[in-house]
PDB file of C-alpha atoms in Angstrom:
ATOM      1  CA  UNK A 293      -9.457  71.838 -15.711  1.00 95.00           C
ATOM      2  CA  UNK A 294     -12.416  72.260 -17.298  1.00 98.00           C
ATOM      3  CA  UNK A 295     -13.537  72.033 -21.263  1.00 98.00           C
ATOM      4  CA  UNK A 296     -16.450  74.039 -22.663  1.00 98.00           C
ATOM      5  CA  UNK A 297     -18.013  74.119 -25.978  1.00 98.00           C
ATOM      6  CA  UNK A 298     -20.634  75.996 -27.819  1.00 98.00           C
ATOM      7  CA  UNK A 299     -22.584  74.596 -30.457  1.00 98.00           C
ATOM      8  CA  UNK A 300     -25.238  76.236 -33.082  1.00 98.00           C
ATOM      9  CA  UNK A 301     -26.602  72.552 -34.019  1.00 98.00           C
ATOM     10  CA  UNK A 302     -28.901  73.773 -36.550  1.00 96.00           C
ATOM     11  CA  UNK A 303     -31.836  71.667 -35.542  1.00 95.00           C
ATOM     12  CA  UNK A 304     -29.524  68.408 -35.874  1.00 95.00           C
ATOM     13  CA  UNK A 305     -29.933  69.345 -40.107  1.00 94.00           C
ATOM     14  CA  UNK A 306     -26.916  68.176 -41.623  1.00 90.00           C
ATOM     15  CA  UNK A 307     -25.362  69.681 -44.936  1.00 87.00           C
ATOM     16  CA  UNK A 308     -27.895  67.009 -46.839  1.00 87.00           C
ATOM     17  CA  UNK A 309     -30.495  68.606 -45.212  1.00 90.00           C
ATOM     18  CA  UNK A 310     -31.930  65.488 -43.464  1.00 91.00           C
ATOM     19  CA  UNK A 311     -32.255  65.795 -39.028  1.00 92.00           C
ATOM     20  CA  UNK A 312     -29.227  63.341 -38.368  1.00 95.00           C
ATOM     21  CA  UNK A 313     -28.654  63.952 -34.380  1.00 96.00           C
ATOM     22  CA  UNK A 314     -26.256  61.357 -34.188  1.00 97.00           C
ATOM     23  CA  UNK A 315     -23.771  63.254 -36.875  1.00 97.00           C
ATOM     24  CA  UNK A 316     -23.875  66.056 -33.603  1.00 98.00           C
ATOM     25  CA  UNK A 317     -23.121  63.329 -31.007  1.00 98.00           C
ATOM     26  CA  UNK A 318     -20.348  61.774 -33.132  1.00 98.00           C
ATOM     27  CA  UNK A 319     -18.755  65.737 -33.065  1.00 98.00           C
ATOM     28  CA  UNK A 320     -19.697  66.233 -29.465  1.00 98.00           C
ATOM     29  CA  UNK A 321     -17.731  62.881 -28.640  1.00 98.00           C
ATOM     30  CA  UNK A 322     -14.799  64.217 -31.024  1.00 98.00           C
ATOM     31  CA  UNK A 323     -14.644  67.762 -28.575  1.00 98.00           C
ATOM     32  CA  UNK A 324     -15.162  65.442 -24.844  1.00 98.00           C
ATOM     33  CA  UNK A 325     -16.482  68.816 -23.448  1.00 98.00           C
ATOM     34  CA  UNK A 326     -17.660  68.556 -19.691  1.00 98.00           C
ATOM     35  CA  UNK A 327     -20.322  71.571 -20.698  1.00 98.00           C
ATOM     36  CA  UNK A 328     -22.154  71.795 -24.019  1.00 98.00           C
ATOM     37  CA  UNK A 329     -23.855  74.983 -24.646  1.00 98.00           C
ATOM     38  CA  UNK A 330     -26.342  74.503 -27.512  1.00 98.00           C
ATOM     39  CA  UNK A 331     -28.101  76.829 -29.951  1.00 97.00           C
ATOM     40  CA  UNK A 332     -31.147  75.546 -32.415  1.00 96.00           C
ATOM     41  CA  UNK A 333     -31.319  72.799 -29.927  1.00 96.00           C
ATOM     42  CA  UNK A 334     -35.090  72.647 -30.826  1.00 89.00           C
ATOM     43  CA  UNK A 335     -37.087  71.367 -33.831  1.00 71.00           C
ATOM     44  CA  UNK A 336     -38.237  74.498 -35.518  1.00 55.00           C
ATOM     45  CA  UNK A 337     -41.834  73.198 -35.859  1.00 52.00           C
ATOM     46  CA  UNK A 338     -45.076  71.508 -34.495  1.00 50.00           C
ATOM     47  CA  UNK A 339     -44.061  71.423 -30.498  1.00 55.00           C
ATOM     48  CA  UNK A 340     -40.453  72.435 -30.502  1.00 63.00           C
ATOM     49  CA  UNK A 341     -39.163  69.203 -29.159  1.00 83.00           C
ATOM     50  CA  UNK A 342     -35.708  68.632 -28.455  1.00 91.00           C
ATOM     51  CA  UNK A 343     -33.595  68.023 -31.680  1.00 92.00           C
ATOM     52  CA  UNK A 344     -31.794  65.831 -29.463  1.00 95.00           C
ATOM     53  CA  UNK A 345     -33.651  62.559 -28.464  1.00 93.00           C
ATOM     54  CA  UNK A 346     -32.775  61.921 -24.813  1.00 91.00           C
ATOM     55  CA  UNK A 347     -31.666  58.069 -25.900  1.00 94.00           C
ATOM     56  CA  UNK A 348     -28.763  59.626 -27.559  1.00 95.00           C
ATOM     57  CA  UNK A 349     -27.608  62.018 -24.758  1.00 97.00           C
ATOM     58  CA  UNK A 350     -28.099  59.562 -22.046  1.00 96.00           C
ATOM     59  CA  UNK A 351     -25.810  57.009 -24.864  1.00 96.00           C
ATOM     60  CA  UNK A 352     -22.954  59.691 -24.993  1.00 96.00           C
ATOM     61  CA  UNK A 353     -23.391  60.327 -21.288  1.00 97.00           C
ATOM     62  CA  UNK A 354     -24.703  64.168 -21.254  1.00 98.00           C
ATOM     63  CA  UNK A 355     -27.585  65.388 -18.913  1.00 96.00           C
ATOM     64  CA  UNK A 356     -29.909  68.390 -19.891  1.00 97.00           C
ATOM     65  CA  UNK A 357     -29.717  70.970 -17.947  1.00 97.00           C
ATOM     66  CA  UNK A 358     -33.627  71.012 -17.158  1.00 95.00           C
ATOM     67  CA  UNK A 359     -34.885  74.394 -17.823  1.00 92.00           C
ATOM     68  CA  UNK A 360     -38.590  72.657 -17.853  1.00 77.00           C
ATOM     69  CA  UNK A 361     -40.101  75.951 -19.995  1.00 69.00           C
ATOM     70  CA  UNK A 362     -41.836  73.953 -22.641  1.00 72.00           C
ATOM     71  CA  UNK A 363     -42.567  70.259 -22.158  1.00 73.00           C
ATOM     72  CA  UNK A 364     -40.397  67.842 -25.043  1.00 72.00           C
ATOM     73  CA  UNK A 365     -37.646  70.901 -24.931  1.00 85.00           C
ATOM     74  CA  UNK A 366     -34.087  70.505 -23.649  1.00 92.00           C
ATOM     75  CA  UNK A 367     -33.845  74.220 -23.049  1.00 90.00           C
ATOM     76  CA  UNK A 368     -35.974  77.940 -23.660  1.00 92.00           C
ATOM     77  CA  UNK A 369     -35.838  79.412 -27.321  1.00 91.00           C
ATOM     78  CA  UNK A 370     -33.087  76.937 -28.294  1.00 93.00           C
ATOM     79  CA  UNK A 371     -30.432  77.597 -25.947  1.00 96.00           C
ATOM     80  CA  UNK A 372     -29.619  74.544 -23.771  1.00 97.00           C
ATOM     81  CA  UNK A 373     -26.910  73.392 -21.771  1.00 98.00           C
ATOM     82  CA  UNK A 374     -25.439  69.844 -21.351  1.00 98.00           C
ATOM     83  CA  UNK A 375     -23.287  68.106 -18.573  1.00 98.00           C
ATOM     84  CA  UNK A 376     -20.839  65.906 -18.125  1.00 98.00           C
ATOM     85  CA  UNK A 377     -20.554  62.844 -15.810  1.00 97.00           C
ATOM     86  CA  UNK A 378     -18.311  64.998 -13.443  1.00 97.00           C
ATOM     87  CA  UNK A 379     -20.593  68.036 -13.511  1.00 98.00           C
ATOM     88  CA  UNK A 380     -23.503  68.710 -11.462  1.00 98.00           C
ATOM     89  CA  UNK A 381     -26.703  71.337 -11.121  1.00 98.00           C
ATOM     90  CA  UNK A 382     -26.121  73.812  -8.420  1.00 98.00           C
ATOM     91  CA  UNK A 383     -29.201  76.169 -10.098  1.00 97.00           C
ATOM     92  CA  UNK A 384     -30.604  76.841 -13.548  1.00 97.00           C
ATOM     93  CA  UNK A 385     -32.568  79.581 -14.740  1.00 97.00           C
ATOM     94  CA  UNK A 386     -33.849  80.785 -17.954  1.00 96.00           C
ATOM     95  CA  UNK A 387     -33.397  84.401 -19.165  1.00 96.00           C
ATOM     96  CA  UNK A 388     -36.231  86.232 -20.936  1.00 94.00           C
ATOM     97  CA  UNK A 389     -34.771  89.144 -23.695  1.00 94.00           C
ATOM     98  CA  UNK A 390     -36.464  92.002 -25.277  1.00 91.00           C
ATOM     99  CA  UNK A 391     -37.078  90.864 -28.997  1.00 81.00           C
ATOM    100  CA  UNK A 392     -39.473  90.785 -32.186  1.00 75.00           C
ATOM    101  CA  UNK A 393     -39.398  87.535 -32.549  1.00 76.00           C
ATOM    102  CA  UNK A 394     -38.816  84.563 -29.825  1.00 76.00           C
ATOM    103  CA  UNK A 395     -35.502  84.586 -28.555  1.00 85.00           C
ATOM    104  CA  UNK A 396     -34.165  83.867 -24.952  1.00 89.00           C
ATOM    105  CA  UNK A 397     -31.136  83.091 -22.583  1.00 96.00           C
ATOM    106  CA  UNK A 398     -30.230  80.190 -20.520  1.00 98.00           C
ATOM    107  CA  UNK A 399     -27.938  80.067 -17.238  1.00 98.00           C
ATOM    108  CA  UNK A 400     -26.731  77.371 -15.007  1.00 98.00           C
ATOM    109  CA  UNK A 401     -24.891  77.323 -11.925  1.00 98.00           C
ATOM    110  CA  UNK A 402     -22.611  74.451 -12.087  1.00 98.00           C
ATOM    111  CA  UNK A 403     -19.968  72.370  -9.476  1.00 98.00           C
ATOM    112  CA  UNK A 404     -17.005  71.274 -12.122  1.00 98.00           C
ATOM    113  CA  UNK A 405     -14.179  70.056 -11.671  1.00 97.00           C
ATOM    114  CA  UNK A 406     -12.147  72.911  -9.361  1.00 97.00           C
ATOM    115  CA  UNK A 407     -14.584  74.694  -8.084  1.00 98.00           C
ATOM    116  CA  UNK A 408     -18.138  76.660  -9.260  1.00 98.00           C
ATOM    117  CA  UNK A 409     -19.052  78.255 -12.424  1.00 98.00           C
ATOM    118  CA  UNK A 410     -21.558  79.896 -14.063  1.00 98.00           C
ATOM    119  CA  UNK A 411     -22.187  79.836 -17.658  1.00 98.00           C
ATOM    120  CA  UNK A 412     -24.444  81.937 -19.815  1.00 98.00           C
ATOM    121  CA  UNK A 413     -26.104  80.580 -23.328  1.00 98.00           C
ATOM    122  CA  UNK A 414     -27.872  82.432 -26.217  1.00 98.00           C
ATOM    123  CA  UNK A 415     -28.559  82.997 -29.620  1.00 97.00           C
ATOM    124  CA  UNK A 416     -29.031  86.541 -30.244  1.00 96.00           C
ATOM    125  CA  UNK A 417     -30.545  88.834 -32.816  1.00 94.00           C
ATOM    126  CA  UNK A 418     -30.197  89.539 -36.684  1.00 91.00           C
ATOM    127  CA  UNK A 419     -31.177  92.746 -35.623  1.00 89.00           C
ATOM    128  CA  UNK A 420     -27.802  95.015 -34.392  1.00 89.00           C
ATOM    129  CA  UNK A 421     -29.846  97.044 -32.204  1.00 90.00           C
ATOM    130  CA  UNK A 422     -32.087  94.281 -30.848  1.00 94.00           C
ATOM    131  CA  UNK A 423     -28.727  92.345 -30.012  1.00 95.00           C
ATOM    132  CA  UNK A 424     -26.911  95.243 -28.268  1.00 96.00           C
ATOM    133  CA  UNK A 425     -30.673  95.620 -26.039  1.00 96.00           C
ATOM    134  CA  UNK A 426     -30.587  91.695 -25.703  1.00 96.00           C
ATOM    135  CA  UNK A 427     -26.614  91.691 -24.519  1.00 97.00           C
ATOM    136  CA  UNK A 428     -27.752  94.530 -22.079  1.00 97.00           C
ATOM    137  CA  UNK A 429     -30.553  92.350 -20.691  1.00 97.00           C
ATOM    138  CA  UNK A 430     -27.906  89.220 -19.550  1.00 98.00           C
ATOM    139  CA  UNK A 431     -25.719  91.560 -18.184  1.00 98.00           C
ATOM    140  CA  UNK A 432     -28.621  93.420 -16.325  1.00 98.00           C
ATOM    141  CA  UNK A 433     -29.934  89.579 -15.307  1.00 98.00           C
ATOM    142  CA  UNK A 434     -26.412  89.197 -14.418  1.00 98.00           C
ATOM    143  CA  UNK A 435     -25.601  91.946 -12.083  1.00 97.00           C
ATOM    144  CA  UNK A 436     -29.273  90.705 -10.434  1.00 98.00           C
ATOM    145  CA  UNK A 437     -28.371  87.271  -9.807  1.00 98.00           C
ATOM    146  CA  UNK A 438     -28.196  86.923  -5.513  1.00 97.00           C
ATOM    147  CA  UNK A 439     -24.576  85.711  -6.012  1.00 98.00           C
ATOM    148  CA  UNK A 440     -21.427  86.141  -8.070  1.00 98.00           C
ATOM    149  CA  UNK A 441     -19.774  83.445  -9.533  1.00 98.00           C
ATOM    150  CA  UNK A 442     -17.012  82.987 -12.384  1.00 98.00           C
ATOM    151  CA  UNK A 443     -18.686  83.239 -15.320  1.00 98.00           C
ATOM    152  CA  UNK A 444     -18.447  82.204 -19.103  1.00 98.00           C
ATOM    153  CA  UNK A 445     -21.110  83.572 -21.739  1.00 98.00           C
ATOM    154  CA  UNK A 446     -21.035  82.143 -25.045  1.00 98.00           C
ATOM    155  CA  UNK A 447     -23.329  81.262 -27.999  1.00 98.00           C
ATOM    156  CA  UNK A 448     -23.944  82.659 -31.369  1.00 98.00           C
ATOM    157  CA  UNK A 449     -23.807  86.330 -31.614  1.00 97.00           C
ATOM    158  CA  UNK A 450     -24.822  86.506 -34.995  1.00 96.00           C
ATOM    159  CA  UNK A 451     -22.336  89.478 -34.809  1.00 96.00           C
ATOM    160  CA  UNK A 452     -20.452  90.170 -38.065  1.00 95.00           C
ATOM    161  CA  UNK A 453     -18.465  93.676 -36.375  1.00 92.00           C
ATOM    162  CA  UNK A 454     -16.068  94.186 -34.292  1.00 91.00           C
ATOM    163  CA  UNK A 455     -18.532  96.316 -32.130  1.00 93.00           C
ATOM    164  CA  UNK A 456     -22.050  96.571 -31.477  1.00 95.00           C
ATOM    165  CA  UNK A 457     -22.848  93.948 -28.576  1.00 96.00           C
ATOM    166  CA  UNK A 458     -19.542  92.290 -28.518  1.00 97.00           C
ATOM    167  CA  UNK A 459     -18.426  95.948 -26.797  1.00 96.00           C
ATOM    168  CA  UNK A 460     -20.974  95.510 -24.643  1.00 97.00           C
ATOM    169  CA  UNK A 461     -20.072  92.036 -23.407  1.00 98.00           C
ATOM    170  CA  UNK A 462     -16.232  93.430 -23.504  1.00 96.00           C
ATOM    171  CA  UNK A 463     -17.110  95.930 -20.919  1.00 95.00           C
ATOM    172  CA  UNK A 464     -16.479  93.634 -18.012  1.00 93.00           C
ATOM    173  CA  UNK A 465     -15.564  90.199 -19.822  1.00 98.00           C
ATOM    174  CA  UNK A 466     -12.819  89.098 -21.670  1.00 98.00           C
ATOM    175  CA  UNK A 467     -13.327  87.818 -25.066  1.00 98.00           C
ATOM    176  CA  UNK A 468     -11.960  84.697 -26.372  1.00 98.00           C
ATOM    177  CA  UNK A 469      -9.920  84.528 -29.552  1.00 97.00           C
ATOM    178  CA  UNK A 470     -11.306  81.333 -31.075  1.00 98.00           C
ATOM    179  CA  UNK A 471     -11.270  81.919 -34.948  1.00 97.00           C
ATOM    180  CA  UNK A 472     -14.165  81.611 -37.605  1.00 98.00           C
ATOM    181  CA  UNK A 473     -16.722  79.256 -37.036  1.00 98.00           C
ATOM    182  CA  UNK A 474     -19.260  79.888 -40.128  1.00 97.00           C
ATOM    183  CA  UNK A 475     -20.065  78.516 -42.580  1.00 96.00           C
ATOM    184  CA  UNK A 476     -18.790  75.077 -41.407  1.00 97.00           C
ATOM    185  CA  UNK A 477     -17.585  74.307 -44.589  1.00 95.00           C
ATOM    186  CA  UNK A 478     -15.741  77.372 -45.321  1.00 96.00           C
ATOM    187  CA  UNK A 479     -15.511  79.881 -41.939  1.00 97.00           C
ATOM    188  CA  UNK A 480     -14.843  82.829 -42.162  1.00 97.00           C
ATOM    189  CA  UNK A 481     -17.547  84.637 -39.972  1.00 97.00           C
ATOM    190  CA  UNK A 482     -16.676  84.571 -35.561  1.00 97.00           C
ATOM    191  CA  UNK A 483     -20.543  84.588 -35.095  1.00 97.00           C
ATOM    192  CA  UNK A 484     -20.191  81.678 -32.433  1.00 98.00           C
ATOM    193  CA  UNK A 485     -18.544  84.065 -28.892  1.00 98.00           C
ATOM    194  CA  UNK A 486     -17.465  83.530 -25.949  1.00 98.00           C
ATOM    195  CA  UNK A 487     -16.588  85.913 -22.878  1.00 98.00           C
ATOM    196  CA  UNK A 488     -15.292  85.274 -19.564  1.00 98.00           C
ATOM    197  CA  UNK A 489     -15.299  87.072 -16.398  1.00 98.00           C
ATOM    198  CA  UNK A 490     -12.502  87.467 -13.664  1.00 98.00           C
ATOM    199  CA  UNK A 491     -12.013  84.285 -11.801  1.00 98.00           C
ATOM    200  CA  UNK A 492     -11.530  82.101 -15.189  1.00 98.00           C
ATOM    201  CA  UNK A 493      -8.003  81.204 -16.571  1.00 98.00           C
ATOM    202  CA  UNK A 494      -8.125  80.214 -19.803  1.00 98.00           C
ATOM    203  CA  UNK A 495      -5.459  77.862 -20.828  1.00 98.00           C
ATOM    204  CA  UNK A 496      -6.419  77.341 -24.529  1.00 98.00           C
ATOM    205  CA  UNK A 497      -9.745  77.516 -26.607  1.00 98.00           C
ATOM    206  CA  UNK A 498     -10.192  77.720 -30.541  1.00 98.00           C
ATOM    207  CA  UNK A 499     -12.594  76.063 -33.357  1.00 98.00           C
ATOM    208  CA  UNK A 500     -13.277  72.557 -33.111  1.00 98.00           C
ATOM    209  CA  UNK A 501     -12.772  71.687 -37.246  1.00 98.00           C
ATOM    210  CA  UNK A 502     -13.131  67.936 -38.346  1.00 98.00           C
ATOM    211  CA  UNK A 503     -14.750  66.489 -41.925  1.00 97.00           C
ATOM    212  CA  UNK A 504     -17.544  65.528 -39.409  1.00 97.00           C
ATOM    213  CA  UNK A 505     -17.999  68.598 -38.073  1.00 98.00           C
ATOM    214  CA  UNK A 506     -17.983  70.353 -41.461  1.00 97.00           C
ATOM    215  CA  UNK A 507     -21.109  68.549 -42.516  1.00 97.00           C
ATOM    216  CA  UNK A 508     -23.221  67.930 -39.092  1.00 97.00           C
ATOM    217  CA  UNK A 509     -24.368  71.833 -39.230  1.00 97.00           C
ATOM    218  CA  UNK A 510     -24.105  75.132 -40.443  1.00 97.00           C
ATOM    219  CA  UNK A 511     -21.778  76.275 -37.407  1.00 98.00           C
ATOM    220  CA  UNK A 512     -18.490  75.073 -36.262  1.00 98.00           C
ATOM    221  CA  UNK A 513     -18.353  74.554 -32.398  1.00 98.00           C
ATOM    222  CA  UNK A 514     -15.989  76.556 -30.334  1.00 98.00           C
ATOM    223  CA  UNK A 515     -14.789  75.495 -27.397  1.00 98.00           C
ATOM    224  CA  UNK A 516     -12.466  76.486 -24.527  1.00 98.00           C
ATOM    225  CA  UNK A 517     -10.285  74.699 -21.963  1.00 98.00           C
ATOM    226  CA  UNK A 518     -10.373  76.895 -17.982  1.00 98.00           C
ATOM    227  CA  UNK A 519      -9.223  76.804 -14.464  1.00 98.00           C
ATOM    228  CA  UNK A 520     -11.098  78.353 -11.993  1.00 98.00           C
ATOM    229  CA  UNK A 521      -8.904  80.342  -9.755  1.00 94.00           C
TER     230      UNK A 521
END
């Protein structure tokens, strides 16, 4: 069994508006995910360093996935992924998405517990139309990689309708049902997705909601608990 969660961290800016990283530790150590998959996981100016000092994954036992795209950054564009003590790097690459402003995609190959997966991160669009061409760029990267693997995509949509990308995702994933994840305090927005492909039982998955969690960002994580068949 496997858990996986996805995270818009918001820069590490809590609902006082001060950069308290530890606040998303504490709720990362609340969830006990094996993965992380992180959105905003980057300052938003100067360099774009990690929001995350390394101290404090290393002190909650995570590993970057090391995407190595921009030196001080856990990830590319602010998607990163984090692992567990019982997961390890089979191959990471990062995704590059048609957009008007900087956006990007992150995958890893992973060994977890029960076998290989794949997982997908990214933070798409305002824009309808640019997400629907960015979802159609992972799943073209996808469909290119030089092996198939069970797969999970997740990350924040920023998709308020039942259509537009999350169709195009739907085509050949399954969505999760995991609930409202924005605004923290008060969800009632599923902008924060995830899809599986065949391959991937899912034995349960929802909203991770604690008064912690409710304060440390904008975003609520989501998570999900697999089995790799």
């Amino acid at each position: 069994m496997v858990l996986i969660a996805s995270y818009n961290i918001r820069k590490a800016i809590a609902a006082d508006r001060r950069r308290r990283p530890e606040r998303i530790m504490e709720v990362l150590g609340e969830i006990g995910a094996d993965v992380v998959i992180l959105q905003e996981a980057d300052r938003r100016f100067g360099e774009r360093h990690s929001a995350l000092p390394a101290h404090l994954l290393a002190e909650h036992g995570y590993q970057a996935v090391p995407y190595e795209m921009r030196h001080g950054s856990i990830g590319w564009h602010g998607n990163a992924v984090l692992i567990g003590p019982h997961v390890a790097i089979e191959r990471q690459q990062p995704l590059h998405l048609p957009t008007l402003e900087p956006r990007g995609a992150v995958l890893a190959d992973l060994v977890v517990p029960g076998g290989r997966l794949r997982v997908v991160g990214m933070h798409l669009d305002l824009s309808g139309l640019w997400r629907r061409r960015q979802a159609r760029s992972i799943l073209d990267d996808l469909q290119a990689q030089p092996y198939w693997l069970p797969t999970l995509l997740a990350g924040d949509l920023n998709e308020w309708s039942r259509g537009g990308c999350l169709r195009d995702f739907g085509l050949h994933h399954r969505p999760l049902a995991l609930g409202p994840s924005f605004h923290a305090r008060r969800p009632i927005g599923r902008l924060d997705r995830m899809f599986v492909s065949n391959g991937i039982i899912v034995e349960e998955c929802g909203v991770h909601r604690s008064p912690l969690a409710s304060i440390a960002s904008d975003h609520l994580p989501v998570w999900a608990r697999i089995r790799i068949e």
